[in-house]
Amino acid sequence: MSDIQSSLTGNSRVTDCSNNLDGLAGVVILAGGASRRMGTAKAMLTLPSGEQLLDYHVRHASKLRVPALIADNRRGFQTGLDVHSEKPNAPVIHITDYGADLDSNEHDEQIKTGGALVAIESALQTLNDLNGLKDSGVSKNVQASWLLVISCDSLIPATDLWQKLQCEISLAADKKVICLKDDSHLYPLLGLYQLSIERDLKNYIDSGQRRVMQFIQPLVQAVPFSKEWQNLTNFNTPEDFKQACAALPK
């Protein structure tokens, strides 16, 4: 258990559950946002250690020994990690947002994004394909499989996020999305999504909808977390990022 995880107190519900990977199908790192207020792509931000943020998330995700999917909105971000040789059973895969216009000019100065849901949909499709579940309908195996979503406006390691959220799976048997919350906000881009929602999500997107909260509202189980994690999330400006870095465990 990490230092962050062991320090969770207050409103958080900490249970003594082991870091069982049986239900985890993969991790998607959301790295394709426009990052206008940050002034540069969040995925390429440099931590005090000298490591780039995308490398930080890929490194932690690879420890979970499941595919790590990079959804970077076709921006071509590369990692500096030799994760392929170190973790041959945990591939790193770049994925294209669902419904992306492949004929658009990749060099447009204005970064266009369809939002987080099109990236999550692509990740769900990719994992269903990898698991041989495409067009097979909902099965017991699908119901037991989860996609871990982690956004590049957070410094919470994928390992710690999985450790926290997996404890809630058995307590939220009728829910298909499990995500963090604080006193006033949900964090739907720090959460678990059942692979079985892929078809419903595709239909939602195909109908022209993109709002995350509207889609997850009837599906979600919220998991409170303490200020130790809150200080590591939701950075949108250089000052926010500086404060998040200062909150990292020493």
Coordinates of N, CA and C in Angstrom, one line a residue:
M1 N 0.9 -1.2 0.0 CA 0.0 0.0 0.0 C 0.9 1.2 0.0
S2 N 0.5 2.2 -0.8 CA 1.4 3.4 -1.0 C 1.2 4.4 0.2
D3 N 2.1 5.3 0.3 CA 2.0 6.3 1.3 C 0.7 7.1 1.2
I4 N 0.4 7.4 0.0 CA -0.9 8.2 -0.2 C -2.1 7.4 0.3
Q5 N -2.1 6.1 -0.2 CA -3.3 5.3 0.2 C -3.4 5.1 1.7
S6 N -2.2 4.9 2.4 CA -2.3 4.7 3.8 C -2.6 5.9 4.6
S7 N -2.5 7.1 3.9 CA -2.8 8.4 4.6 C -4.3 8.8 4.5
L8 N -5.1 8.1 3.7 CA -6.5 8.5 3.5 C -7.2 8.4 4.8
T9 N -7.9 9.5 5.1 CA -8.6 9.6 6.4 C -9.9 10.4 6.1
G10 N -10.5 10.9 7.2 CA -11.6 11.8 7.0 C -12.8 11.1 6.4
N11 N -13.3 11.7 5.3 CA -14.5 11.2 4.6 C -14.3 10.0 3.8
S12 N -13.1 9.5 3.6 CA -12.8 8.4 2.8 C -13.2 7.1 3.6
R13 N -13.7 6.1 2.8 CA -13.9 4.8 3.4 C -12.8 3.9 3.0
V14 N -11.9 3.6 4.0 CA -10.8 2.8 3.7 C -11.1 1.3 4.1
T15 N -11.0 0.4 3.2 CA -11.3 -1.0 3.6 C -10.0 -1.8 3.3
D16 N -9.9 -2.8 4.0 CA -8.7 -3.7 3.9 C -8.9 -4.7 2.8
C17 N -8.7 -4.2 1.5 CA -8.9 -5.1 0.4 C -7.5 -5.2 -0.3
S18 N -7.2 -6.4 -0.8 CA -5.9 -6.6 -1.4 C -6.0 -6.0 -2.8
N19 N -4.8 -5.8 -3.4 CA -4.7 -5.2 -4.8 C -4.9 -6.3 -5.8
N20 N -6.1 -6.8 -5.9 CA -6.5 -7.9 -6.8 C -6.7 -7.4 -8.2
L21 N -6.0 -7.9 -9.2 CA -6.1 -7.4 -10.6 C -7.1 -8.2 -11.4
D22 N -7.9 -9.1 -10.8 CA -8.7 -10.0 -11.6 C -9.8 -9.2 -12.4
G23 N -10.3 -8.2 -11.9 CA -11.4 -7.5 -12.6 C -10.9 -6.4 -13.5
L24 N -9.6 -6.1 -13.6 CA -9.1 -5.0 -14.3 C -8.8 -5.4 -15.7
A25 N -9.4 -4.8 -16.7 CA -9.1 -5.1 -18.1 C -8.0 -4.2 -18.8
G26 N -7.9 -3.0 -18.3 CA -7.0 -2.0 -18.9 C -7.1 -0.7 -18.3
V27 N -6.2 0.2 -18.6 CA -6.1 1.6 -18.1 C -6.1 2.5 -19.4
V28 N -6.9 3.5 -19.3 CA -6.8 4.6 -20.4 C -6.3 5.9 -19.7
I29 N -5.3 6.5 -20.3 CA -4.8 7.7 -19.9 C -5.3 8.8 -20.8
L30 N -6.1 9.7 -20.3 CA -6.7 10.8 -21.1 C -5.7 11.9 -21.3
A31 N -5.1 12.1 -22.4 CA -4.0 13.0 -22.7 C -4.3 13.9 -23.9
G32 N -5.5 14.0 -24.3 CA -5.8 14.8 -25.5 C -6.5 16.1 -25.4
G33 N -6.6 16.6 -24.2 CA -7.3 17.9 -24.0 C -6.5 19.1 -24.6
A34 N -7.3 20.2 -24.7 CA -6.6 21.3 -25.4 C -5.7 22.1 -24.4
S35 N -5.9 22.0 -23.1 CA -5.0 22.6 -22.1 C -4.7 24.1 -22.3
R36 N -5.8 24.8 -22.7 CA -5.6 26.2 -23.1 C -5.1 27.0 -21.9
R37 N -5.7 26.8 -20.7 CA -5.3 27.6 -19.6 C -3.9 27.3 -19.1
M38 N -3.5 26.0 -19.3 CA -2.1 25.6 -18.9 C -1.1 26.2 -19.8
G39 N -1.5 26.4 -21.1 CA -0.5 27.0 -22.0 C 0.3 25.9 -22.8
T40 N 0.3 24.7 -22.3 CA 1.0 23.6 -22.9 C 0.3 22.3 -22.6
A41 N 0.5 21.3 -23.4 CA -0.2 20.0 -23.2 C 0.1 19.5 -21.8
K42 N -0.9 19.1 -21.0 CA -0.6 18.6 -19.7 C 0.2 17.4 -19.7
A43 N 0.0 16.5 -20.7 CA 0.8 15.3 -20.7 C 2.3 15.5 -20.8
M44 N 2.7 16.6 -21.3 CA 4.1 16.9 -21.5 C 4.7 17.8 -20.4
L45 N 3.9 18.1 -19.3 CA 4.4 18.8 -18.2 C 5.5 18.0 -17.5
T46 N 6.5 18.7 -16.9 CA 7.6 18.0 -16.3 C 7.5 18.1 -14.8
L47 N 7.5 17.0 -14.1 CA 7.5 16.9 -12.7 C 8.8 17.3 -12.1
P48 N 8.8 17.6 -10.8 CA 10.1 18.0 -10.1 C 11.2 17.0 -10.3
S49 N 10.8 15.7 -10.4 CA 11.8 14.6 -10.6 C 12.4 14.7 -12.0
G50 N 11.9 15.5 -12.9 CA 12.4 15.5 -14.3 C 11.6 14.6 -15.2
E51 N 10.6 13.9 -14.7 CA 9.8 12.9 -15.5 C 8.6 13.7 -16.1
Q52 N 8.3 13.4 -17.3 CA 7.1 14.0 -17.9 C 5.9 13.3 -17.4
L53 N 4.8 14.1 -17.3 CA 3.5 13.6 -16.7 C 3.0 12.3 -17.4
L54 N 3.1 12.3 -18.7 CA 2.6 11.1 -19.4 C 3.4 9.9 -19.0
D55 N 4.7 10.0 -19.0 CA 5.6 8.9 -18.5 C 5.2 8.5 -17.1
Y56 N 5.0 9.4 -16.3 CA 4.6 9.1 -14.9 C 3.3 8.2 -14.9
H57 N 2.3 8.6 -15.6 CA 1.1 7.8 -15.6 C 1.3 6.4 -16.3
V58 N 2.0 6.4 -17.4 CA 2.3 5.1 -18.1 C 3.1 4.2 -17.2
R59 N 4.1 4.7 -16.5 CA 4.9 3.9 -15.6 C 4.1 3.3 -14.5
H60 N 3.2 4.0 -13.9 CA 2.4 3.5 -12.8 C 1.3 2.5 -13.4
A61 N 0.7 2.9 -14.5 CA -0.3 2.0 -15.2 C 0.4 0.6 -15.5
S62 N 1.6 0.6 -16.0 CA 2.2 -0.6 -16.4 C 2.4 -1.6 -15.2
K63 N 2.5 -1.0 -14.0 CA 2.6 -1.9 -12.8 C 1.4 -2.7 -12.6
L64 N 0.3 -2.4 -13.2 CA -1.0 -3.1 -13.0 C -1.0 -4.3 -14.0
R65 N -0.1 -4.4 -14.9 CA 0.1 -5.6 -15.8 C -1.1 -5.8 -16.7
V66 N -1.7 -4.7 -17.1 CA -2.8 -4.7 -18.1 C -2.5 -3.7 -19.2
P67 N -3.1 -3.8 -20.4 CA -2.8 -2.8 -21.4 C -3.0 -1.4 -20.9
A68 N -2.1 -0.5 -21.2 CA -2.2 0.9 -21.0 C -2.5 1.6 -22.3
L69 N -3.6 2.2 -22.4 CA -4.1 2.9 -23.6 C -3.8 4.4 -23.5
I70 N -3.2 5.0 -24.4 CA -3.0 6.4 -24.4 C -3.9 7.1 -25.4
A71 N -4.8 7.9 -24.9 CA -5.8 8.6 -25.7 C -5.3 10.1 -25.8
D72 N -4.6 10.4 -26.8 CA -3.9 11.7 -26.9 C -4.5 12.5 -28.1
N73 N -5.7 12.2 -28.6 CA -6.3 13.0 -29.6 C -5.4 13.1 -30.8
R74 N -4.7 12.0 -31.2 CA -3.8 12.0 -32.3 C -2.7 13.0 -32.3
R75 N -2.3 13.4 -31.1 CA -1.2 14.4 -31.0 C 0.2 13.8 -31.0
G76 N 0.2 12.4 -31.0 CA 1.5 11.8 -31.2 C 2.4 11.8 -30.0
F77 N 1.9 12.0 -28.8 CA 2.8 12.0 -27.6 C 3.5 10.6 -27.5
Q78 N 4.8 10.6 -27.3 CA 5.5 9.4 -27.1 C 6.0 9.4 -25.6
T79 N 6.2 8.2 -25.1 CA 6.8 8.0 -23.8 C 8.2 7.8 -23.9
G80 N 8.9 8.1 -22.9 CA 10.4 7.9 -22.8 C 10.7 6.6 -22.0
L81 N 9.7 5.8 -21.8 CA 9.9 4.6 -21.0 C 10.0 3.4 -21.9
D82 N 10.9 2.5 -21.5 CA 11.0 1.2 -22.3 C 10.1 0.2 -21.6
V83 N 8.8 0.5 -21.6 CA 7.9 -0.4 -20.9 C 7.7 -1.7 -21.6
H84 N 7.9 -1.7 -23.0 CA 7.7 -2.9 -23.7 C 8.6 -4.0 -23.3
S85 N 9.9 -3.7 -23.1 CA 10.8 -4.7 -22.7 C 10.7 -5.1 -21.2
E86 N 10.3 -4.1 -20.4 CA 10.2 -4.3 -19.0 C 8.9 -5.1 -18.6
K87 N 7.8 -4.8 -19.4 CA 6.5 -5.4 -19.1 C 5.9 -6.0 -20.4
P88 N 6.4 -7.1 -20.9 CA 5.9 -7.6 -22.2 C 4.5 -8.0 -22.1
N89 N 3.9 -8.2 -21.0 CA 2.5 -8.5 -20.9 C 1.6 -7.3 -20.6
A90 N 2.2 -6.1 -20.7 CA 1.4 -4.9 -20.5 C 1.7 -3.9 -21.6
P91 N 1.1 -4.1 -22.7 CA 1.4 -3.3 -23.9 C 0.9 -1.9 -23.7
V92 N 1.6 -0.9 -24.3 CA 1.2 0.5 -24.4 C 0.7 0.7 -25.8
I93 N -0.6 1.2 -25.9 CA -1.2 1.3 -27.1 C -1.8 2.7 -27.3
H94 N -1.5 3.4 -28.4 CA -2.1 4.6 -28.7 C -3.4 4.4 -29.4
I95 N -4.5 5.0 -28.9 CA -5.8 4.8 -29.5 C -6.3 6.2 -30.1
T96 N -7.2 6.0 -31.1 CA -7.8 7.2 -31.7 C -9.2 7.4 -31.2
D97 N -9.6 8.6 -30.8 CA -10.9 8.9 -30.3 C -12.0 8.3 -31.2
Y98 N -13.0 7.7 -30.6 CA -14.2 7.2 -31.4 C -14.8 8.4 -32.2
G99 N -15.0 8.1 -33.5 CA -15.6 9.1 -34.4 C -14.7 10.2 -34.8
A100 N -13.4 10.1 -34.6 CA -12.4 11.2 -35.0 C -12.4 11.3 -36.5
D101 N -12.3 12.5 -37.0 CA -12.2 12.8 -38.4 C -10.7 12.5 -38.8
L102 N -10.5 11.4 -39.5 CA -9.2 11.0 -39.8 C -8.6 11.9 -41.0
D103 N -9.5 12.6 -41.7 CA -9.1 13.4 -42.8 C -8.8 14.9 -42.4
S104 N -9.0 15.2 -41.1 CA -8.7 16.6 -40.6 C -7.2 16.9 -40.7
N105 N -6.9 18.1 -40.7 CA -5.5 18.6 -40.7 C -4.9 18.4 -39.4
E106 N -3.9 17.5 -39.2 CA -3.3 17.2 -37.9 C -2.5 18.4 -37.4
H107 N -2.2 19.4 -38.3 CA -1.4 20.5 -37.9 C -2.2 21.8 -37.6
D108 N -3.5 21.6 -37.5 CA -4.3 22.7 -37.2 C -3.8 23.4 -35.9
E109 N -3.7 24.7 -35.8 CA -3.3 25.3 -34.6 C -4.4 25.2 -33.5
Q110 N -5.6 25.2 -33.9 CA -6.7 25.1 -33.0 C -6.9 23.6 -32.7
I111 N -6.6 23.2 -31.5 CA -6.8 21.8 -31.1 C -8.2 21.5 -30.9
K112 N -8.7 20.5 -31.6 CA -10.1 20.1 -31.5 C -10.2 18.8 -30.7
T113 N -11.3 18.8 -29.9 CA -11.5 17.5 -29.1 C -12.9 17.2 -29.0
G114 N -13.3 16.0 -29.1 CA -14.7 15.6 -29.0 C -15.1 15.3 -27.5
G115 N -14.1 15.6 -26.6 CA -14.4 15.4 -25.2 C -14.0 14.0 -24.7
A116 N -14.1 13.8 -23.4 CA -13.6 12.6 -22.8 C -14.3 11.3 -23.2
L117 N -15.6 11.4 -23.4 CA -16.4 10.2 -23.7 C -16.0 9.5 -25.0
V118 N -15.6 10.3 -26.0 CA -15.1 9.6 -27.2 C -13.8 8.8 -27.0
A119 N -13.0 9.3 -26.1 CA -11.8 8.6 -25.8 C -12.1 7.4 -25.0
I120 N -13.0 7.5 -24.0 CA -13.4 6.3 -23.2 C -14.1 5.3 -24.1
E121 N -14.9 5.7 -25.0 CA -15.6 4.8 -25.9 C -14.5 4.0 -26.7
S122 N -13.5 4.7 -27.2 CA -12.5 4.0 -28.0 C -11.7 3.0 -27.2
A123 N -11.5 3.4 -25.9 CA -10.8 2.5 -25.0 C -11.6 1.2 -24.7
L124 N -12.9 1.4 -24.5 CA -13.8 0.3 -24.3 C -13.8 -0.7 -25.5
Q125 N -13.9 -0.1 -26.7 CA -13.9 -0.9 -27.9 C -12.6 -1.6 -28.0
T126 N -11.5 -1.0 -27.8 CA -10.2 -1.6 -27.9 C -10.1 -2.8 -27.0
L127 N -10.5 -2.6 -25.7 CA -10.4 -3.7 -24.7 C -11.3 -4.9 -25.1
N128 N -12.5 -4.6 -25.6 CA -13.4 -5.6 -26.0 C -12.9 -6.4 -27.2
D129 N -12.2 -5.7 -28.1 CA -11.6 -6.4 -29.2 C -10.4 -7.2 -28.7
L130 N -9.6 -6.7 -27.8 CA -8.5 -7.5 -27.3 C -8.9 -8.8 -26.6
N131 N -10.1 -8.6 -25.9 CA -10.6 -9.8 -25.2 C -11.5 -10.7 -26.0
G132 N -11.6 -10.4 -27.3 CA -12.5 -11.2 -28.1 C -14.0 -11.1 -27.8
L133 N -14.4 -9.9 -27.3 CA -15.8 -9.7 -26.9 C -16.6 -8.8 -27.9
K134 N -16.0 -8.4 -29.0 CA -16.7 -7.6 -29.9 C -17.9 -8.2 -30.4
D135 N -19.0 -7.5 -30.3 CA -20.3 -7.9 -30.8 C -20.8 -9.2 -30.2
S136 N -20.3 -9.5 -29.0 CA -20.8 -10.7 -28.4 C -21.9 -10.5 -27.4
G137 N -22.2 -9.2 -27.2 CA -23.3 -8.9 -26.2 C -22.7 -8.9 -24.8
V138 N -23.5 -8.7 -23.8 CA -23.1 -8.6 -22.4 C -23.0 -10.1 -21.9
S139 N -21.8 -10.3 -21.3 CA -21.6 -11.7 -20.8 C -21.1 -11.5 -19.3
K140 N -21.0 -12.6 -18.7 CA -20.5 -12.6 -17.3 C -19.1 -12.0 -17.3
N141 N -18.3 -12.4 -18.2 CA -16.9 -11.9 -18.2 C -16.9 -10.4 -18.4
V142 N -17.7 -9.8 -19.3 CA -17.8 -8.4 -19.5 C -18.2 -7.7 -18.3
Q143 N -19.2 -8.2 -17.6 CA -19.7 -7.6 -16.4 C -18.6 -7.5 -15.3
A144 N -17.7 -8.5 -15.3 CA -16.6 -8.5 -14.3 C -15.4 -7.7 -14.7
S145 N -15.4 -7.1 -15.9 CA -14.2 -6.4 -16.4 C -14.4 -4.9 -16.3
W146 N -13.3 -4.2 -16.0 CA -13.3 -2.8 -15.7 C -12.2 -2.1 -16.5
L147 N -12.5 -0.9 -17.0 CA -11.5 0.0 -17.5 C -11.3 1.1 -16.5
L148 N -10.0 1.3 -16.1 CA -9.6 2.3 -15.2 C -9.3 3.6 -16.1
V149 N -10.0 4.7 -15.8 CA -9.8 5.9 -16.5 C -9.0 6.9 -15.6
I150 N -7.9 7.5 -16.1 CA -7.2 8.5 -15.4 C -6.8 9.6 -16.3
S151 N -7.1 10.8 -15.9 CA -6.8 12.0 -16.7 C -5.5 12.6 -16.4
C152 N -5.0 13.4 -17.3 CA -3.7 14.1 -17.2 C -3.9 15.4 -16.5
D153 N -4.9 15.6 -15.7 CA -4.9 16.7 -14.7 C -4.9 16.2 -13.3
S154 N -4.2 15.1 -13.1 CA -4.1 14.5 -11.8 C -2.7 13.9 -11.7
L155 N -2.3 13.8 -10.4 CA -1.0 13.1 -10.1 C -1.3 11.9 -9.3
I156 N -2.5 11.4 -9.2 CA -2.8 10.2 -8.4 C -2.3 9.0 -9.3
P157 N -1.4 8.2 -8.8 CA -0.9 7.0 -9.6 C -2.0 6.1 -9.9
A158 N -2.0 5.4 -11.1 CA -3.0 4.5 -11.4 C -3.1 3.3 -10.4
T159 N -2.0 2.9 -9.9 CA -1.9 1.8 -8.9 C -2.8 2.2 -7.7
D160 N -2.6 3.4 -7.2 CA -3.3 3.9 -6.0 C -4.8 4.1 -6.3
L161 N -5.1 4.6 -7.5 CA -6.5 4.8 -7.9 C -7.2 3.4 -8.0
W162 N -6.6 2.4 -8.6 CA -7.2 1.1 -8.7 C -7.4 0.5 -7.3
Q163 N -6.4 0.6 -6.4 CA -6.4 0.1 -5.1 C -7.6 0.7 -4.3
K164 N -7.9 2.0 -4.5 CA -9.0 2.6 -3.8 C -10.3 2.2 -4.4
L165 N -10.5 2.3 -5.7 CA -11.8 2.0 -6.3 C -12.2 0.6 -6.4
Q166 N -11.2 -0.3 -6.5 CA -11.6 -1.7 -6.5 C -12.3 -2.2 -5.3
C167 N -12.0 -1.5 -4.2 CA -12.6 -1.9 -2.9 C -14.1 -1.7 -2.9
E168 N -14.6 -0.8 -3.9 CA -16.0 -0.5 -3.9 C -16.8 -1.4 -4.9
I169 N -16.1 -2.2 -5.7 CA -16.8 -3.0 -6.7 C -17.9 -3.9 -6.1
S170 N -17.5 -4.6 -5.0 CA -18.5 -5.5 -4.4 C -19.6 -4.8 -3.7
L171 N -19.4 -3.5 -3.4 CA -20.4 -2.7 -2.6 C -21.3 -2.0 -3.6
A172 N -21.0 -2.0 -4.9 CA -21.7 -1.3 -5.9 C -22.1 -2.2 -7.0
A173 N -22.7 -3.3 -6.7 CA -23.0 -4.4 -7.6 C -23.9 -3.9 -8.8
D174 N -24.7 -3.0 -8.5 CA -25.7 -2.5 -9.6 C -25.2 -1.3 -10.3
K175 N -24.0 -0.8 -10.0 CA -23.4 0.4 -10.7 C -22.4 0.0 -11.7
K176 N -22.3 0.7 -12.8 CA -21.3 0.4 -13.8 C -20.2 1.5 -14.0
V177 N -20.3 2.5 -13.2 CA -19.2 3.5 -13.1 C -18.9 3.8 -11.7
I178 N -17.7 3.8 -11.3 CA -17.3 4.1 -9.9 C -16.2 5.2 -10.0
C179 N -16.4 6.3 -9.4 CA -15.5 7.4 -9.5 C -15.3 8.1 -8.2
L180 N -14.3 8.9 -8.1 CA -14.0 9.7 -6.9 C -14.9 10.9 -6.8
K181 N -15.0 11.4 -5.6 CA -15.8 12.6 -5.3 C -15.1 13.4 -4.2
D182 N -15.4 14.7 -4.1 CA -15.0 15.5 -2.9 C -16.3 16.0 -2.3
D183 N -16.3 17.0 -1.5 CA -17.5 17.5 -0.9 C -18.5 18.0 -1.8
S184 N -18.1 18.5 -3.0 CA -19.0 19.1 -3.9 C -19.0 18.7 -5.4
H185 N -18.0 17.9 -5.8 CA -17.8 17.5 -7.2 C -17.6 16.0 -7.3
L186 N -18.1 15.5 -8.4 CA -17.7 14.2 -8.9 C -16.4 14.3 -9.8
Y187 N -15.6 13.3 -9.8 CA -14.4 13.3 -10.7 C -14.6 12.1 -11.6
P188 N -15.4 12.2 -12.7 CA -15.7 11.0 -13.6 C -14.5 10.6 -14.4
L189 N -13.5 11.4 -14.5 CA -12.3 11.0 -15.2 C -11.2 10.4 -14.4
L190 N -11.6 10.1 -13.1 CA -10.8 9.3 -12.2 C -11.7 8.2 -11.7
G191 N -11.8 7.2 -12.5 CA -12.8 6.2 -12.1 C -12.7 4.9 -12.9
L192 N -13.6 4.0 -12.6 CA -13.8 2.7 -13.3 C -15.0 2.7 -14.1
Y193 N -14.9 2.1 -15.3 CA -16.1 2.0 -16.2 C -16.2 0.5 -16.6
Q194 N -17.3 -0.1 -16.5 CA -17.5 -1.5 -16.9 C -17.5 -1.6 -18.4
L195 N -16.8 -2.6 -18.9 CA -16.8 -2.8 -20.3 C -18.2 -3.0 -20.9
S196 N -19.1 -3.4 -20.1 CA -20.4 -3.7 -20.6 C -21.2 -2.5 -21.0
I197 N -20.7 -1.3 -20.7 CA -21.5 -0.1 -21.1 C -21.1 0.4 -22.5
E198 N -20.2 -0.3 -23.1 CA -19.7 0.2 -24.4 C -20.8 0.5 -25.4
R199 N -21.7 -0.4 -25.6 CA -22.8 -0.2 -26.6 C -23.7 0.9 -26.2
D200 N -24.0 1.1 -25.0 CA -24.9 2.2 -24.6 C -24.1 3.5 -24.7
L201 N -22.8 3.5 -24.5 CA -22.0 4.8 -24.6 C -21.9 5.1 -26.1
K202 N -21.7 4.1 -26.9 CA -21.6 4.4 -28.4 C -23.0 5.0 -28.9
N203 N -24.1 4.4 -28.5 CA -25.4 5.0 -28.9 C -25.6 6.4 -28.4
Y204 N -25.1 6.7 -27.2 CA -25.2 8.0 -26.6 C -24.4 9.0 -27.4
I205 N -23.2 8.6 -27.8 CA -22.3 9.5 -28.6 C -22.9 9.7 -30.0
D206 N -23.4 8.6 -30.6 CA -23.9 8.6 -31.9 C -25.2 9.5 -32.0
S207 N -25.9 9.7 -30.9 CA -27.0 10.6 -30.9 C -26.7 12.0 -30.8
G208 N -25.3 12.3 -30.7 CA -24.9 13.7 -30.7 C -24.5 14.2 -29.3
Q209 N -24.6 13.3 -28.3 CA -24.4 13.7 -26.9 C -22.9 13.6 -26.5
R210 N -22.4 14.5 -25.7 CA -21.0 14.4 -25.2 C -20.9 14.6 -23.7
R211 N -21.9 15.0 -23.0 CA -21.8 15.4 -21.6 C -21.6 14.1 -20.8
V212 N -20.5 14.2 -20.0 CA -20.1 13.0 -19.2 C -21.1 12.8 -18.1
M213 N -21.4 13.9 -17.4 CA -22.3 13.8 -16.2 C -23.6 13.2 -16.5
Q214 N -24.2 13.7 -17.6 CA -25.5 13.2 -18.1 C -25.5 11.7 -18.3
F215 N -24.4 11.2 -18.9 CA -24.3 9.8 -19.2 C -24.2 8.9 -18.0
I216 N -23.3 9.4 -17.1 CA -23.0 8.5 -15.9 C -24.0 8.6 -14.8
Q217 N -24.8 9.7 -14.8 CA -25.6 9.9 -13.6 C -26.4 8.7 -13.1
P218 N -27.1 8.0 -14.0 CA -27.8 6.8 -13.5 C -27.0 5.6 -13.2
L219 N -25.7 5.7 -13.5 CA -24.8 4.5 -13.4 C -23.8 4.6 -12.3
V220 N -23.6 5.7 -11.7 CA -22.4 6.0 -10.9 C -22.5 5.7 -9.4
Q221 N -21.4 5.2 -8.9 CA -21.2 5.1 -7.5 C -20.0 6.0 -7.1
A222 N -20.3 6.9 -6.2 CA -19.2 7.9 -5.9 C -18.5 7.4 -4.7
V223 N -17.2 7.6 -4.7 CA -16.3 7.2 -3.6 C -15.6 8.4 -3.0
P224 N -15.8 8.8 -1.8 CA -15.2 10.0 -1.2 C -13.7 9.9 -1.1
F225 N -13.0 10.9 -1.2 CA -11.6 10.9 -0.9 C -11.2 12.1 -0.1
S226 N -10.0 12.1 0.5 CA -9.6 13.1 1.4 C -8.8 14.2 0.7
K227 N -8.4 15.2 1.4 CA -7.7 16.4 0.9 C -6.3 16.0 0.3
E228 N -5.7 14.9 0.8 CA -4.4 14.4 0.3 C -4.5 14.2 -1.2
W229 N -5.6 13.6 -1.6 CA -5.8 13.3 -3.0 C -6.3 14.6 -3.7
Q230 N -7.2 15.3 -3.1 CA -7.8 16.5 -3.7 C -6.7 17.5 -4.2
N231 N -5.6 17.6 -3.4 CA -4.5 18.5 -3.8 C -3.7 18.0 -5.0
L232 N -4.0 16.7 -5.4 CA -3.2 16.2 -6.5 C -4.0 16.2 -7.8
T233 N -5.2 16.8 -7.8 CA -6.1 16.6 -8.9 C -6.6 18.0 -9.4
N234 N -7.1 17.9 -10.7 CA -7.8 19.1 -11.2 C -7.0 20.3 -11.4
F235 N -5.7 20.1 -11.9 CA -4.9 21.3 -12.2 C -5.1 21.8 -13.6
N236 N -5.3 23.1 -13.8 CA -5.6 23.6 -15.1 C -4.7 24.8 -15.5
T237 N -3.9 25.3 -14.5 CA -3.0 26.4 -14.8 C -1.6 26.0 -14.3
P238 N -0.6 26.7 -14.7 CA 0.8 26.4 -14.2 C 0.9 26.5 -12.7
E239 N 0.1 27.5 -12.1 CA 0.2 27.6 -10.6 C -0.5 26.4 -10.0
D240 N -1.6 25.9 -10.6 CA -2.3 24.7 -10.1 C -1.3 23.5 -10.1
F241 N -0.6 23.4 -11.2 CA 0.3 22.3 -11.3 C 1.5 22.3 -10.3
K242 N 1.9 23.5 -10.1 CA 3.0 23.7 -9.1 C 2.5 23.3 -7.7
Q243 N 1.3 23.6 -7.4 CA 0.7 23.3 -6.1 C 0.5 21.8 -6.0
A244 N 0.1 21.1 -7.1 CA -0.1 19.7 -7.1 C 1.3 19.0 -6.9
C245 N 2.3 19.5 -7.6 CA 3.6 18.9 -7.4 C 4.1 19.0 -6.0
A246 N 3.8 20.1 -5.3 CA 4.2 20.3 -4.0 C 3.5 19.3 -3.0
A247 N 2.3 18.8 -3.4 CA 1.6 17.9 -2.6 C 2.0 16.4 -2.8
L248 N 2.8 16.2 -3.8 CA 3.3 14.8 -3.9 C 4.1 14.3 -2.7
P249 N 3.9 13.0 -2.4 CA 4.6 12.5 -1.2 C 6.1 12.6 -1.4
K250 N 6.8 13.0 -0.4 CA 8.3 13.1 -0.5 C 8.9 11.7 -0.4

